[in-house]
Short mmCIF file of C-alpha atoms and ligand atoms in Angstrom, two decimals:
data_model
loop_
_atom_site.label_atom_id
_atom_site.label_comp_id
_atom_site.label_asym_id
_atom_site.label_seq_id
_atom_site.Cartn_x
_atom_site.Cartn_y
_atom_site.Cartn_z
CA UNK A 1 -36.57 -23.86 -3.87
CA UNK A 2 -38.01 -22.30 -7.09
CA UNK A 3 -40.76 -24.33 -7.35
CA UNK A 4 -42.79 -21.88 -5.18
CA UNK A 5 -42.48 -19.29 -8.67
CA UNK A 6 -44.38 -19.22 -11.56
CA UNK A 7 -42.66 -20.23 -15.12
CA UNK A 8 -43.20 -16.45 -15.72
CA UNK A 9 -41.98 -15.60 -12.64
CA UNK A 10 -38.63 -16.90 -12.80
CA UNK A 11 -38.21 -16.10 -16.91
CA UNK A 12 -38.34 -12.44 -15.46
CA UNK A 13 -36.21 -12.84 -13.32
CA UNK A 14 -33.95 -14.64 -16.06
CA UNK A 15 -34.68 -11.37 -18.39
CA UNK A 16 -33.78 -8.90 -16.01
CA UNK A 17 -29.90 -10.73 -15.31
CA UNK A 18 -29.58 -10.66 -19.12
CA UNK A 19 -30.52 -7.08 -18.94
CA UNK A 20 -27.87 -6.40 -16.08
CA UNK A 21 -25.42 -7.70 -17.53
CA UNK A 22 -25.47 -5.58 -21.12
CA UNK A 23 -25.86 -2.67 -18.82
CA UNK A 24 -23.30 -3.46 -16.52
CA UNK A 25 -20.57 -3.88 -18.99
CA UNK A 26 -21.78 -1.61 -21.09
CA UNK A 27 -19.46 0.72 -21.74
CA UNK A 28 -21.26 3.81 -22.65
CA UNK A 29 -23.54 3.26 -19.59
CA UNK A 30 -20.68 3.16 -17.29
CA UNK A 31 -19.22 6.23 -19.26
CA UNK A 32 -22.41 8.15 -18.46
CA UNK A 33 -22.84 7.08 -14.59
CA UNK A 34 -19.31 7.75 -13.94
CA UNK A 35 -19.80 11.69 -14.84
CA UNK A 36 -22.65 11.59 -11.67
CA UNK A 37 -19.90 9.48 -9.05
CA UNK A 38 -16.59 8.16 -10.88
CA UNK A 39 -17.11 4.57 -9.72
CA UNK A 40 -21.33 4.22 -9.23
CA UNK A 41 -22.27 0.81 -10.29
CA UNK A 42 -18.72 -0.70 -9.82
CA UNK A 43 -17.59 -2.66 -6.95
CA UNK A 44 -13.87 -3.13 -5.53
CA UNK A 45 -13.31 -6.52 -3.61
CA UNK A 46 -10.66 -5.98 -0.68
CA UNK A 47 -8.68 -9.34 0.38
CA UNK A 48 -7.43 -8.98 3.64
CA UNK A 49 -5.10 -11.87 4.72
CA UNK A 50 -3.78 -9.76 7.69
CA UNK A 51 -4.93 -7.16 9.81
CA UNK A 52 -5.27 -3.81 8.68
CA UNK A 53 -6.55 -0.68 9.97
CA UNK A 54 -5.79 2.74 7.51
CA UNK A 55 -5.44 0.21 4.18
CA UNK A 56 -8.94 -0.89 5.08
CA UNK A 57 -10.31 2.36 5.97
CA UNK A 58 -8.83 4.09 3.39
CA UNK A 59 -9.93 1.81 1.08
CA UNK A 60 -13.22 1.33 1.99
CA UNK A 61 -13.88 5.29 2.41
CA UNK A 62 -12.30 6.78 -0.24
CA UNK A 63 -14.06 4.37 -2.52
CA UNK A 64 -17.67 5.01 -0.95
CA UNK A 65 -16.62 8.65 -1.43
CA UNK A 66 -16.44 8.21 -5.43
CA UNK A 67 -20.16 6.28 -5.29
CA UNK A 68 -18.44 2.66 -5.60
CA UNK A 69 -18.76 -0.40 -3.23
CA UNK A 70 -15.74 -1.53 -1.44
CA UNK A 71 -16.24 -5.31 -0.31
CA UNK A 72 -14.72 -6.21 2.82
CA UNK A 73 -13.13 -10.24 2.16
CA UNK A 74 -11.06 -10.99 5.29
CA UNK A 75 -9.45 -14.42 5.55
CA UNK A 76 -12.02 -16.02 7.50
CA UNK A 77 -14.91 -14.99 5.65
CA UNK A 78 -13.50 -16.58 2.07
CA UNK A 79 -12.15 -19.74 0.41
CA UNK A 80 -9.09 -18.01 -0.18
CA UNK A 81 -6.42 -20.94 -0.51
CA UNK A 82 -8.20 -22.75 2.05
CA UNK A 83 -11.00 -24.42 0.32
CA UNK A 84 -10.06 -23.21 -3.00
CA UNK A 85 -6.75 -22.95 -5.05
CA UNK A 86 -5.70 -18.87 -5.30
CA UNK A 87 -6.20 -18.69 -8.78
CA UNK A 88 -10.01 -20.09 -9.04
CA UNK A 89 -10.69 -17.17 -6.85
CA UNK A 90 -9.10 -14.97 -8.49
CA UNK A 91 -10.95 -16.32 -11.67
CA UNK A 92 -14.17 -16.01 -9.97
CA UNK A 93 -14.15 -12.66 -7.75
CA UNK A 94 -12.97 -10.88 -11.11
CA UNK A 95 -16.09 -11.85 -12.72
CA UNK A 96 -18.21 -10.04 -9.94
CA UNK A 97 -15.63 -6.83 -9.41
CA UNK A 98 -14.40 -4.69 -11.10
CA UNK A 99 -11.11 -4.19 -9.28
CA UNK A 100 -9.32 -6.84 -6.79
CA UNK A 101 -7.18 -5.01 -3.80
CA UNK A 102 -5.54 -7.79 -1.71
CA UNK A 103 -3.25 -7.77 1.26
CA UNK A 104 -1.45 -11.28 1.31
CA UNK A 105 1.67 -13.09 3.17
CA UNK A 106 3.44 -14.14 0.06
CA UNK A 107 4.55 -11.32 -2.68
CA UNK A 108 3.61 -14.72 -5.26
CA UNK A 109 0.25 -14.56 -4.10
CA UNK A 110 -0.40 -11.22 -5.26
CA UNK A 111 1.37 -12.16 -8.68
CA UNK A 112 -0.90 -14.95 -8.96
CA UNK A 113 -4.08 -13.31 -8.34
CA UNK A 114 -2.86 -10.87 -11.08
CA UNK A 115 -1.77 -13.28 -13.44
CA UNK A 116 -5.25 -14.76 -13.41
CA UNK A 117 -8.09 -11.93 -12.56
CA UNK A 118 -9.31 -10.41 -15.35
CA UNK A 119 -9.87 -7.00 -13.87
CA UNK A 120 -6.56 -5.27 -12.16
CA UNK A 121 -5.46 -6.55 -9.20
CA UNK A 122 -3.77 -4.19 -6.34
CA UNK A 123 -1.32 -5.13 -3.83
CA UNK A 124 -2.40 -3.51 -0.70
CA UNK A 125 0.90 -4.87 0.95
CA UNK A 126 2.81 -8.04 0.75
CA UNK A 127 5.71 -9.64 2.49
CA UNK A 128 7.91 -7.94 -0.34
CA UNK A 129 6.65 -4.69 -0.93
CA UNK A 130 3.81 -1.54 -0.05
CA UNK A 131 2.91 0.29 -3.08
CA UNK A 132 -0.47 2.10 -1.06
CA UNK A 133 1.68 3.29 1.48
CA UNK A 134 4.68 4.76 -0.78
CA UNK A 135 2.34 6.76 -2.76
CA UNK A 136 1.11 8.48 0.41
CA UNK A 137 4.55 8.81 1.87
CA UNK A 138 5.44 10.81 -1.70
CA UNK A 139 1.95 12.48 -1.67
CA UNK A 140 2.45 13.99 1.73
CA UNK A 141 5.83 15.01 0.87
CA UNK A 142 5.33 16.82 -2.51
CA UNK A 143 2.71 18.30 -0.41
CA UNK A 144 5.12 19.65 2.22
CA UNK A 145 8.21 20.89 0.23
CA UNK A 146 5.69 22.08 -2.91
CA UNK A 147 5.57 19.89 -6.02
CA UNK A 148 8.86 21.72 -7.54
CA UNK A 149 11.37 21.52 -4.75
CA UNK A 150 11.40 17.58 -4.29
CA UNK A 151 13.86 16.53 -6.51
CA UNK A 152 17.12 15.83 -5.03
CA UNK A 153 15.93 15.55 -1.35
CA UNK A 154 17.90 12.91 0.59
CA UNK A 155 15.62 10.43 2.67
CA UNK A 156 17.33 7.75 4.84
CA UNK A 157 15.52 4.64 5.49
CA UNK A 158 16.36 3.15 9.32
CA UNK A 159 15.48 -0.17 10.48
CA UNK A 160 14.41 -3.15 8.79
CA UNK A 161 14.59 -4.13 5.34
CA UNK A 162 11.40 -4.83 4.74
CA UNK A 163 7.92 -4.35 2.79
CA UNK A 164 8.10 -0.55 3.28
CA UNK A 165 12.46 -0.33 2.94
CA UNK A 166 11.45 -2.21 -0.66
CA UNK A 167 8.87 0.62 -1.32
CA UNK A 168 11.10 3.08 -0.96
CA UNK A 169 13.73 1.91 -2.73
CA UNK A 170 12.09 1.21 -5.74
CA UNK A 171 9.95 4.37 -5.39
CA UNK A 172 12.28 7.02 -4.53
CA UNK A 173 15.07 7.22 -7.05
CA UNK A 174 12.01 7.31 -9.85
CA UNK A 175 10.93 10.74 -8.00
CA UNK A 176 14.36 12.15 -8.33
CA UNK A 177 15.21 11.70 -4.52
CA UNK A 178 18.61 10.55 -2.99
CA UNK A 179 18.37 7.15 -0.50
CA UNK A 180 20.37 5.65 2.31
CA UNK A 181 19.13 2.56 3.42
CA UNK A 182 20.25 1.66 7.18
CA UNK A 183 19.77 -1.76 7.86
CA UNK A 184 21.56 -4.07 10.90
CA UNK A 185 23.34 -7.60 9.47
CA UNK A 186 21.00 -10.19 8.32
CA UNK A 187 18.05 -7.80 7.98
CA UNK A 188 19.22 -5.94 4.81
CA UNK A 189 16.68 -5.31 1.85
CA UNK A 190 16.71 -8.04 -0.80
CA UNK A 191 19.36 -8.42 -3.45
CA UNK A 192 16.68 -8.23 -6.25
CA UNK A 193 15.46 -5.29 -5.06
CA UNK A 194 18.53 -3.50 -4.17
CA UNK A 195 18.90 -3.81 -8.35
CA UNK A 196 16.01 -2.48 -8.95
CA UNK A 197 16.43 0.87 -7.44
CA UNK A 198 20.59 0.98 -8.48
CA UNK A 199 18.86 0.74 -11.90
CA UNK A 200 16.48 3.24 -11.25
CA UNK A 201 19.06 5.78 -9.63
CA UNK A 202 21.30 5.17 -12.36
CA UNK A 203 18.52 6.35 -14.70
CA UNK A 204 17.52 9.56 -12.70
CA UNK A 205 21.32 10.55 -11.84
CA UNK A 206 20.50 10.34 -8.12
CA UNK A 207 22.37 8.71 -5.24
CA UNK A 208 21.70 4.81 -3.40
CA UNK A 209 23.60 3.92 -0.45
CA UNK A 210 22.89 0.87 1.36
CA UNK A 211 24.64 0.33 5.14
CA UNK A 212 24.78 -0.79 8.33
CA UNK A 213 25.69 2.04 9.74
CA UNK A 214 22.53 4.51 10.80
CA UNK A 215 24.77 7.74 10.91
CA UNK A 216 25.83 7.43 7.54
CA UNK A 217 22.23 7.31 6.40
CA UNK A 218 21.32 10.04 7.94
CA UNK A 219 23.43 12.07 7.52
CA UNK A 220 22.45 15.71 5.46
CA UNK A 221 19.27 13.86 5.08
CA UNK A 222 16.11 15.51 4.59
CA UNK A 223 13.58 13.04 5.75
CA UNK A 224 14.37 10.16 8.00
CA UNK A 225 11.68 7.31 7.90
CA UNK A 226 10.95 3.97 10.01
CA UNK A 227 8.82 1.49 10.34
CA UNK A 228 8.01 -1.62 12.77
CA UNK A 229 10.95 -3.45 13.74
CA UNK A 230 8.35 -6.76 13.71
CA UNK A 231 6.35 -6.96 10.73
CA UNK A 232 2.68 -8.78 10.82
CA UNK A 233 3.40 -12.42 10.56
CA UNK A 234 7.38 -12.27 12.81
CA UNK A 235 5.78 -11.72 15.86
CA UNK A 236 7.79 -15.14 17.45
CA UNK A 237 10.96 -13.72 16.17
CA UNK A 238 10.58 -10.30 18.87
CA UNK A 239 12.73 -10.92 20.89
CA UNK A 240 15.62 -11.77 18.90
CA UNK A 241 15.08 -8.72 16.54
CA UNK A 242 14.48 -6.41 19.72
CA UNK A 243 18.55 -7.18 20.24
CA UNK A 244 19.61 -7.36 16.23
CA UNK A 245 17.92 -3.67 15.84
CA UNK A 246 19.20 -2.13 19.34
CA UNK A 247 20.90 1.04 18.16
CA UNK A 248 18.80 1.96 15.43
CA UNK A 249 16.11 3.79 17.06
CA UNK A 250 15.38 6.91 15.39
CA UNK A 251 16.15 9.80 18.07
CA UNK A 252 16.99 13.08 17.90
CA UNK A 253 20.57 12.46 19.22
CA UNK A 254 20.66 9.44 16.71
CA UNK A 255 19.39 12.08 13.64
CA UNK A 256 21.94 14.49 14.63
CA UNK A 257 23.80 14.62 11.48
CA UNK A 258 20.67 15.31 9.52
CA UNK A 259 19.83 18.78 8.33
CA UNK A 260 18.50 21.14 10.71
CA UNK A 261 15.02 20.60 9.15
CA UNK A 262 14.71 17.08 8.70
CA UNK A 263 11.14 15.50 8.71
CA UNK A 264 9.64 12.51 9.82
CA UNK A 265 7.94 9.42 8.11
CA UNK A 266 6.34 6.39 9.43
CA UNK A 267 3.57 4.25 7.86
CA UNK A 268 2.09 3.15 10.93
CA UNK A 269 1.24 1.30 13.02
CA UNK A 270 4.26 2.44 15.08
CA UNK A 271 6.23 0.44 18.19
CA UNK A 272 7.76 2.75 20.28
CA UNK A 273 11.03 0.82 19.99
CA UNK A 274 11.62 1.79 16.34
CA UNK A 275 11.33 5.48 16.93
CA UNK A 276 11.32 7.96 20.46
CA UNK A 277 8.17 9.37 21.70
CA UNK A 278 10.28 12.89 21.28
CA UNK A 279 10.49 12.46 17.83
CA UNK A 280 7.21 10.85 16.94
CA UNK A 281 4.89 13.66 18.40
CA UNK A 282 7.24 16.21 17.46
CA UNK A 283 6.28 19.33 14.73
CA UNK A 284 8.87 17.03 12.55
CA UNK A 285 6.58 14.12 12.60
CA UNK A 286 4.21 14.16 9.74
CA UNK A 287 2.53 10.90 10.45
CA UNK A 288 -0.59 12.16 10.56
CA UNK A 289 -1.22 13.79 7.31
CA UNK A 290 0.92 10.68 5.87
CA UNK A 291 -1.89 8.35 7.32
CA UNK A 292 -4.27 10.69 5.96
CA UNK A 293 -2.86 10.53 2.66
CA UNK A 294 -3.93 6.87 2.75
CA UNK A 295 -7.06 7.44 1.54
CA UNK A 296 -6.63 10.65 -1.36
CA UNK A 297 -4.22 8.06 -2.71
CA UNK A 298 -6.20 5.06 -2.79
CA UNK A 299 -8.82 6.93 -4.44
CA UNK A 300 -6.64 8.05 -7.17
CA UNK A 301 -5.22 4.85 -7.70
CA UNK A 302 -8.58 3.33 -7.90
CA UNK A 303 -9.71 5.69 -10.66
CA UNK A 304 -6.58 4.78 -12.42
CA UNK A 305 -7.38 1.29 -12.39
CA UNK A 306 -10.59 2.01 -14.32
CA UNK A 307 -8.86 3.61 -17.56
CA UNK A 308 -10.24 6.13 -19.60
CA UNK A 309 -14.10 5.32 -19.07
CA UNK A 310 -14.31 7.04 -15.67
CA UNK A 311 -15.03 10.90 -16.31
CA UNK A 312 -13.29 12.97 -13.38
N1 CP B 401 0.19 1.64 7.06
C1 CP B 401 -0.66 0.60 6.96
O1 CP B 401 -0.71 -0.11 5.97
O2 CP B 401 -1.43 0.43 8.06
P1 CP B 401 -2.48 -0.74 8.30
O3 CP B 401 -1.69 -2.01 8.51
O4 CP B 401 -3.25 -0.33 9.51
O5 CP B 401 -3.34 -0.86 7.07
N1 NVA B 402 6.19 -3.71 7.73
C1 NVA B 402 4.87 -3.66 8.31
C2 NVA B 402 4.05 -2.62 7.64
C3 NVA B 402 2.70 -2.42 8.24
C4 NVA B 402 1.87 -1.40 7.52
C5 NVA B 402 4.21 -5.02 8.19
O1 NVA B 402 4.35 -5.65 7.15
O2 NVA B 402 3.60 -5.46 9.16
#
């Protein structure tokens, strides 16, 4: 209640807050406790609006690892549009964090909370797009060819155009690759976005194909990626995308046209209908380091997010 302290008491308490505060935001404190852990004394809140297992993980882990506190918010536990409009959340958890991560239904509620936090804001997926999960797809493979034999790689996107077939089309022409997008009719990528990464090709002198046709796409590809055929949030629409997507299963028969050496990309979690048990447990597969390279990411994108005042 407060009226079991003394006058003194709760003046102290009043003191120390004050005194919290100038050393929180201080930013030659922050300076100096980031040269013992990068993010010590600074706190990441993590919306979750759907389910999530390596975004959360990776999120939560890779930021313990650099001394910070990753706050799990799922959509049960907070106001978020429920109780309270999107953007006085936003206002308020960006007084108490220092970064806001959020995975959401709507690409325009990540915009919002952006437009409106005053600390940055990541997108830890959307209905629109999966920035995370591209930079660990890129990660893992400028890992695997070396960081000077990437450019001009051809990677062929099969299945739906979705979150992760937006990520990659806006992602790859920047790194100097070459894309083919497979996609059946009515489940293409988005017009908008299709733009985007014409631009972007057009820029970088690379190639952008988008088709219905699978063997096209892979063809003299490189690295053939997939994802889930029913995104979080489509699950009543199963069986009618089961029979849109029939023939685009990545196989080995299906990949034949690739090169010899093609590799294999999936962000997880994986259906078996969008891609053979042959291929997914092959040596081709390199889901597991690309999972992995969820969380080196994350961390690096994190530091980012706190500008020049974290020492490394
Ligand atoms: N790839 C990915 O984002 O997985 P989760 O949905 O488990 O986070
Ligand atoms: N397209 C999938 C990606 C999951 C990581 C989804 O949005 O559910």
């Amino acid at each position: 209640t407060l009226d079991d302290f003394t006058e003194e008491e709760v003046e102290g308490i009043l003191d120390v807050s004050i005194e919290l505060k100038r050393w929180f935001k201080s930013g030659d404190l922050r300076k100096e406790a980031s040269a013992l852990q990068p993010l010590l004394g600074r706190s990441v809140a993590l919306i979750f609006q759907k389910r999530s297992t390596r975004t959360r993980l990776s999120m939560e882990t890779g930021i313990s690892k650099l001394g910070g506190q990753p706050i799990f918010l799922g959509s049960d536990d907070i106001q978020l549009g429920v109780n309270e409009s999107l953007s006085d959340s936003a206002r308020v958890i960006s007084r108490f964090n220092d970064v806001i991560a959020a995975r959401v239904f709507g690409h325009h509620s990540v915009e919002e909370l952006a437009s409106l936090s005053s600390v940055p804001v990541i997108n830890m997926l959307s209905d629109k797009f999966h920035p995370l999960q591209l930079l660990a797809d890129m990660m893992t493979l400028k890992e695997y060819y070396g960081s000077e034999n990437t450019k001009g790689r051809t990677i062929a996107y099969v299945g739906d155009g979705n979150n992760m077939a937006h990520s990659f089309v806006v992602t790859s022409p920047k790194l100097g690759y070459n894309l083919r997008v497979a996609t059946p009719n009515g489940f293409s990528t988005l017009e908008d976005v299709q733009e985007m990464g014409r631009r972007e090709a057009k820029n970088k002198g690379t190639d952008i194909l988008f088709t219905e046709d699978a063997q096209e796409a892979v063809e003299g590809a490189d690295v053939i990626v997939t994802d889930t055929w029913i995104s979080m949030g489509q699950e009543s629409e199963k069986n009618a995308r089961l029979k849109a997507f029939d023939g685009y299963q990545v196989t080995n028969e299906m990949a034949k046209g690739a090169n010899s050496d093609w590799i294999f990309l999936h962000c997880l979690p994986r259906k078996p209908e969008e891609v053979s048990d042959e291929v997914f447990y092959s040596d081709r597969s390199l889901v597991w380091d690309e999972a992995e390279n969820r969380m080196w990411t994350a961390m690096a994108y994190v530091l980012m997010c706190q500008g020049d005042d974290v020492v490394l």
